[in-house]
XYZ file of C-alpha atoms in Angstrom:
405
model
C 38.833 -106.621 -12.066
C 40.254 -103.822 -9.893
C 40.923 -100.776 -12.058
C 43.977 -98.650 -11.193
C 44.667 -94.942 -11.585
C 47.995 -93.244 -10.958
C 48.327 -89.578 -10.012
C 50.842 -87.292 -8.331
C 48.274 -86.243 -5.733
C 45.011 -87.901 -4.723
C 42.567 -85.620 -2.899
C 39.774 -87.307 -0.937
C 36.694 -85.085 -0.767
C 35.537 -82.320 -3.139
C 34.493 -79.839 -0.483
C 36.127 -76.404 -0.168
C 39.360 -77.811 1.313
C 39.785 -80.551 -1.283
C 38.897 -78.424 -4.296
C 41.188 -75.628 -3.105
C 44.093 -78.022 -2.537
C 43.551 -79.578 -5.971
C 43.324 -76.153 -7.623
C 46.638 -74.952 -6.195
C 48.471 -78.261 -6.730
C 47.299 -78.449 -10.349
C 48.226 -74.827 -10.897
C 51.744 -75.719 -9.708
C 52.147 -78.585 -12.177
C 50.887 -81.650 -10.281
C 48.609 -84.293 -11.804
C 45.654 -84.386 -9.403
C 42.578 -86.556 -8.829
C 39.689 -85.487 -6.578
C 37.497 -88.302 -5.250
C 33.945 -87.391 -4.242
C 31.514 -89.957 -2.844
C 28.320 -88.097 -3.783
C 26.696 -88.018 -7.224
C 27.765 -84.393 -7.676
C 29.868 -81.852 -5.816
C 27.866 -80.340 -2.909
C 24.862 -82.549 -3.601
C 24.313 -82.537 0.168
C 24.697 -79.231 2.036
C 26.118 -79.650 5.550
C 26.866 -76.059 6.553
C 24.991 -72.782 6.909
C 27.650 -71.005 4.836
C 28.587 -68.068 7.075
C 31.853 -66.399 6.123
C 33.435 -62.964 5.729
C 33.584 -60.491 2.821
C 37.327 -59.983 3.277
C 37.954 -63.684 2.614
C 35.463 -63.796 -0.255
C 37.423 -61.027 -2.002
C 40.725 -62.765 -1.215
C 39.481 -65.989 -2.823
C 37.770 -64.106 -5.701
C 34.454 -65.894 -5.107
C 31.864 -64.491 -7.576
C 29.300 -61.943 -6.345
C 26.364 -64.223 -7.171
C 27.638 -66.842 -4.701
C 26.825 -64.918 -1.512
C 24.459 -62.561 0.310
C 26.199 -59.671 2.137
C 25.363 -58.912 5.799
C 25.906 -55.615 7.635
C 23.594 -55.892 10.697
C 24.452 -58.399 13.438
C 21.595 -59.124 15.839
C 21.794 -61.152 19.038
C 18.784 -62.428 20.933
C 18.683 -63.952 24.442
C 15.478 -64.905 26.298
C 14.888 -61.345 27.559
C 17.260 -59.145 25.616
C 18.079 -58.146 22.044
C 20.926 -56.153 20.563
C 21.861 -55.178 16.998
C 25.270 -53.940 15.935
C 25.213 -52.244 12.531
C 27.992 -51.371 10.117
C 27.990 -48.924 7.218
C 29.166 -51.605 4.776
C 28.728 -55.396 4.783
C 31.584 -57.330 6.408
C 29.943 -60.767 6.739
C 28.192 -62.968 4.196
C 26.038 -66.055 3.838
C 27.222 -68.232 0.975
C 25.127 -70.092 -1.528
C 27.003 -73.182 -0.382
C 26.209 -75.408 -3.343
C 27.056 -72.760 -5.924
C 30.283 -71.763 -4.100
C 31.571 -75.307 -3.646
C 30.828 -76.125 -7.276
C 32.644 -72.966 -8.365
C 35.694 -74.041 -6.323
C 35.591 -77.512 -7.893
C 35.278 -75.972 -11.367
C 38.344 -73.823 -10.622
C 40.299 -76.983 -9.849
C 38.999 -78.689 -12.982
C 39.945 -75.669 -15.076
C 43.517 -76.087 -13.856
C 43.532 -79.722 -14.985
C 42.391 -81.685 -11.923
C 40.247 -84.779 -12.624
C 37.096 -85.118 -10.496
C 35.671 -88.596 -9.902
C 32.151 -88.430 -8.443
C 30.229 -91.389 -6.988
C 33.633 -92.667 -5.784
C 33.525 -93.809 -2.169
C 36.888 -94.362 -0.467
C 36.838 -97.504 1.680
C 40.442 -98.135 2.696
C 44.059 -97.065 2.280
C 46.925 -98.709 0.417
C 50.269 -98.795 2.247
C 53.814 -99.632 1.211
C 56.182 -101.926 3.128
C 57.142 -99.082 5.482
C 53.503 -98.529 6.410
C 53.290 -95.211 4.538
C 50.173 -94.441 2.521
C 50.576 -94.728 -1.259
C 46.943 -94.803 -2.358
C 43.308 -95.467 -1.532
C 40.785 -98.162 -2.419
C 37.327 -97.058 -3.441
C 34.270 -98.207 -5.269
C 32.319 -96.429 -7.932
C 29.989 -97.294 -10.784
C 32.735 -99.488 -12.308
C 33.186 -101.510 -9.097
C 36.396 -101.651 -7.086
C 39.030 -99.116 -8.077
C 42.444 -98.083 -6.696
C 43.968 -94.613 -6.845
C 47.712 -94.393 -6.297
C 49.400 -91.104 -5.445
C 52.747 -89.854 -4.208
C 50.834 -87.591 -1.818
C 47.314 -88.101 -0.431
C 45.307 -85.140 0.874
C 42.576 -86.062 3.359
C 39.873 -83.435 2.959
C 37.059 -85.886 3.652
C 35.527 -83.632 6.306
C 34.296 -84.579 9.754
C 34.579 -88.320 9.003
C 38.353 -88.098 8.354
C 38.203 -91.258 6.233
C 41.879 -91.546 5.268
C 43.598 -90.657 8.532
C 41.152 -92.895 10.436
C 41.945 -95.807 8.095
C 45.654 -95.196 8.741
C 44.994 -95.453 12.483
C 46.314 -91.927 13.099
C 43.125 -90.537 14.662
C 39.858 -91.562 16.282
C 36.467 -89.863 16.167
C 36.301 -86.258 17.392
C 35.285 -86.188 21.064
C 33.891 -82.678 21.046
C 31.908 -81.342 18.106
C 28.932 -79.296 17.011
C 25.827 -80.859 15.470
C 23.760 -78.499 13.336
C 20.312 -78.831 11.755
C 18.878 -76.218 9.423
C 15.974 -75.503 7.105
C 16.348 -73.276 4.086
C 12.953 -71.592 3.841
C 10.931 -68.992 2.031
C 9.638 -66.357 4.455
C 7.268 -63.401 4.265
C 9.367 -60.830 6.147
C 13.090 -61.055 5.407
C 15.681 -58.373 6.058
C 18.426 -59.593 3.701
C 21.114 -57.495 5.410
C 20.557 -58.770 8.971
C 21.460 -62.046 10.640
C 20.226 -63.284 14.014
C 22.114 -65.374 16.563
C 19.784 -66.679 19.292
C 21.118 -67.936 22.637
C 19.676 -69.393 25.829
C 18.029 -72.634 26.833
C 14.889 -72.379 24.691
C 16.989 -71.849 21.575
C 19.937 -74.164 22.186
C 21.666 -75.590 25.221
C 25.434 -75.511 24.644
C 25.096 -73.717 21.329
C 22.949 -71.211 19.480
C 20.172 -70.924 16.921
C 20.327 -68.686 13.869
C 18.540 -66.893 11.068
C 20.888 -66.327 8.123
C 19.323 -64.571 5.101
C 20.397 -65.717 1.649
C 18.216 -63.332 -0.379
C 15.154 -61.098 -0.356
C 12.705 -63.849 0.574
C 14.888 -66.741 1.731
C 16.618 -67.495 5.024
C 18.265 -70.405 6.744
C 16.869 -71.178 10.194
C 19.068 -73.515 12.192
C 20.177 -74.874 15.545
C 23.685 -75.886 16.569
C 24.232 -77.940 19.709
C 27.548 -78.755 21.350
C 28.378 -82.415 21.927
C 28.923 -84.026 24.404
C 27.820 -80.998 26.486
C 24.161 -81.572 25.530
C 22.264 -84.710 24.541
C 19.497 -82.779 22.764
C 18.945 -83.614 19.090
C 19.302 -80.418 17.025
C 16.764 -81.676 14.469
C 14.101 -82.079 17.156
C 14.880 -78.688 18.710
C 14.711 -77.066 15.260
C 11.262 -78.576 14.625
C 10.095 -77.213 18.000
C 11.357 -73.725 17.155
C 9.728 -73.803 13.714
C 6.413 -74.630 15.427
C 6.601 -72.275 18.427
C 8.324 -69.431 16.485
C 9.876 -67.583 19.422
C 11.511 -64.146 19.114
C 12.804 -63.175 15.658
C 11.625 -66.470 14.103
C 8.000 -65.375 14.656
C 8.666 -62.071 12.906
C 9.504 -63.872 9.673
C 5.769 -64.425 9.106
C 4.710 -67.374 6.995
C 7.568 -69.888 6.588
C 7.724 -72.459 3.769
C 10.549 -75.032 4.070
C 12.555 -75.680 0.865
C 15.459 -77.914 1.911
C 16.848 -79.528 5.069
C 20.566 -79.448 5.930
C 22.439 -81.355 8.634
C 26.120 -81.374 9.472
C 28.795 -82.025 12.073
C 31.819 -79.825 12.697
C 34.799 -80.609 14.954
C 35.238 -78.518 18.093
C 38.222 -80.269 19.662
C 40.566 -77.383 18.966
C 43.650 -77.814 16.811
C 44.534 -81.086 18.484
C 45.556 -83.146 15.455
C 48.894 -83.524 13.802
C 48.183 -82.745 10.147
C 51.183 -84.050 8.205
C 52.632 -87.538 7.935
C 54.777 -89.157 5.310
C 52.843 -88.774 1.996
C 49.734 -87.470 3.812
C 48.212 -84.053 4.562
C 45.011 -83.331 6.541
C 43.070 -80.170 5.729
C 39.736 -78.527 6.620
C 37.440 -80.381 9.015
C 39.737 -83.428 8.870
C 42.363 -81.195 10.468
C 39.907 -79.615 12.931
C 40.339 -76.160 11.391
C 37.171 -74.521 12.730
C 36.304 -71.324 14.602
C 34.722 -72.489 17.905
C 32.657 -69.327 18.469
C 30.255 -69.670 15.538
C 31.552 -73.043 14.324
C 32.472 -71.914 10.815
C 35.473 -73.102 8.874
C 34.946 -72.568 5.136
C 37.514 -69.749 4.975
C 40.088 -71.959 6.727
C 39.290 -74.837 4.375
C 39.899 -72.708 1.282
C 42.920 -70.838 2.620
C 44.794 -73.806 4.062
C 43.607 -76.089 1.259
C 45.510 -73.802 -1.088
C 48.553 -73.889 1.196
C 48.387 -77.700 1.264
C 48.232 -77.818 -2.542
C 51.240 -75.509 -2.921
C 53.322 -77.366 -0.336
C 52.440 -80.744 -1.880
C 53.382 -79.590 -5.396
C 56.671 -78.164 -4.147
C 57.458 -81.403 -2.306
C 56.830 -83.386 -5.504
C 59.229 -81.179 -7.440
C 61.910 -81.734 -4.787
C 61.464 -85.506 -5.042
C 60.667 -85.789 -1.318
C 57.184 -86.452 0.049
C 58.054 -87.467 3.588
C 56.824 -85.675 6.698
C 59.644 -83.112 6.725
C 58.837 -82.041 3.148
C 55.157 -81.488 4.036
C 55.755 -79.809 7.410
C 55.724 -76.215 6.022
C 51.939 -76.647 5.591
C 51.413 -77.352 9.297
C 53.777 -74.580 10.351
C 51.848 -72.142 8.146
C 48.376 -72.768 9.533
C 49.502 -73.125 13.138
C 51.313 -69.788 13.013
C 48.240 -68.120 11.543
C 45.398 -69.446 13.705
C 46.552 -71.631 16.623
C 46.781 -68.917 19.302
C 43.526 -67.319 18.101
C 41.598 -70.592 18.261
C 42.926 -71.310 21.767
C 41.716 -67.894 22.954
C 38.340 -68.404 21.257
C 37.908 -71.746 23.008
C 38.291 -70.028 26.384
C 35.435 -67.708 25.506
C 33.362 -70.611 24.207
C 33.968 -72.629 27.385
C 32.593 -69.694 29.349
C 29.589 -69.248 27.055
C 28.577 -72.912 27.302
C 27.974 -72.539 31.051
C 25.857 -69.373 30.967
C 22.297 -69.349 32.312
C 19.525 -67.455 30.514
C 19.873 -64.559 32.997
C 23.625 -64.437 32.423
C 23.083 -64.393 28.656
C 20.765 -61.393 29.073
C 23.625 -59.551 30.818
C 26.167 -60.756 28.261
C 24.246 -59.026 25.501
C 24.503 -55.747 27.426
C 28.283 -56.163 27.254
C 28.279 -57.102 23.574
C 26.218 -54.039 22.597
C 29.048 -51.728 23.725
C 31.278 -53.018 20.921
C 31.722 -51.330 17.571
C 30.964 -53.409 14.484
C 34.683 -53.894 13.849
C 35.325 -55.014 17.430
C 32.345 -57.358 17.382
C 33.377 -58.942 14.089
C 37.006 -59.397 15.127
C 35.683 -61.112 18.234
C 33.130 -63.379 16.568
C 35.637 -64.262 13.803
C 38.033 -65.453 16.538
C 40.552 -62.859 15.411
C 42.209 -62.651 18.821
C 45.352 -60.888 17.714
C 47.325 -59.027 20.368
C 46.597 -55.638 18.779
C 42.850 -56.361 18.639
C 42.782 -57.384 22.284
C 44.744 -54.334 23.423
C 42.339 -52.076 21.508
C 39.408 -53.709 23.285
C 41.080 -53.299 26.676
C 41.610 -49.598 25.947
C 38.129 -48.868 24.601
C 36.203 -50.996 27.109
C 37.894 -50.793 30.519
C 34.861 -52.179 32.366
C 35.745 -55.251 34.399
C 32.876 -57.198 32.825
C 34.375 -56.784 29.371
C 37.839 -57.731 30.608
C 36.296 -60.923 32.019
C 34.347 -61.637 28.817
C 37.422 -61.592 26.619
C 39.785 -63.079 29.203
C 42.209 -60.379 28.101
C 44.957 -61.007 30.618
C 44.878 -64.794 30.101
C 44.386 -64.568 26.328
C 47.313 -62.253 25.742
C 49.850 -63.823 28.068
C 49.320 -67.491 27.330
C-alpha cells in the first residue's frame, strides 16, 4: 500500500540548499519535509568544501566546522606565486559536519527529515502543476504531497527533470579528490595547480583541513576535456609533482567525487508550486567551481519566499518570482563576468599560464580574493583598473567588456 504524507513544503535533497530552505521555511511557520536518498545526511561527500570566512560568519557556522586559510598559492608548470593576508579570508569546510549542522538547524525549527527516501517521479494536478513526489524508502512506495516543492536535489535535478522543464547540464565540472593524512601540512595555505600535467580545462588543488590532513583533488571541465579526473588524480598521487611532492608521505583516508554545473545561470528557477535552488539552479562560481555559499544563502531566500507565498494563499509562479529576482540581482552579472575569465583560462597553454601567474602576483590579497570569488562588482573592477593599469591586467579581467555589458 502506498503511504501518503502531506506537508506545506516538500524539499528534495538534504544538502546545504535543501536544509537551508527547510530551516527558513520552518522558521516562518511552514510544515516542511526534507527527503534525502542516502542513509544519513552527507553520507557521501561530493565537494572539496572551499568557501569564505565572511559567509561562514553570516551563516553562523560553528568554528569547529572549518579550517581557516590566509595564504593563497598558485602553481603552473614553471612558476609559483603566493599571496598572503594578515587574517584568514577563505576556509575549507568539514563538509560532512557542516551539512549535518545545517540539517540539524532545520530539524530544530520543526522540519521532518526522511532519510533513505529516493524520489522517483512527480505527482501533477489536472493543470500539469506539481503537487507532490513519489519515492521509495524502507516502507516501500510512498507519496509526499506539498503546496510547494523545492528541488534542491543537486546536479541531478531530479524534480525539474521529471517535470520536463530541463535536460542534463551540457557544461559542467567533474572533480575527484582524496582526503589524506600527510607528513608536511601548512594548515593556513591552499594550493591551486594549473597547466596540462595537473588538469586540462581545470585545475588541481591541495586544500588543508587541519594540521595533518589535506584534500588533494583534480577538477576537469566537461565537455572541454575527455580526461577522467579520477585517473588523473591517481597519476598525480603517484608522480607527486610540485607542491604535492612536498607533502611527504601521503596516506589516503577517503575518496570524494562530484559534479557541479558550469552552464552559467541559464535555468529558469521558479514555476507554479516549484522552486529550484543550489546546483539544481546552476548557482555556482565558474572560477573555482564552488557554490556552497550560494546554496545556503539562496536556499534561505527560497524558504522565506515559499513561506510567504503560503501565507498569501498563492503558490503560483508570480508568488515565487521574488526568489528568482533576488538571486539574479545579486549574482547574475558577476557570474557572467567570471565566465568570460574562465573561457579565457580554459584555452591557456602551459607557457601562457606561467605568464598569467606573473600577473596574478601583482594583486593584493583583497583583490585576488574578490577576483577568485567572482565578486565582479563595478567598484571592485574600477579599483583594479586604477591599481593595475598594465594592459595585461586589463586583458585578464576583461575590464572594459565586464563593466559595460
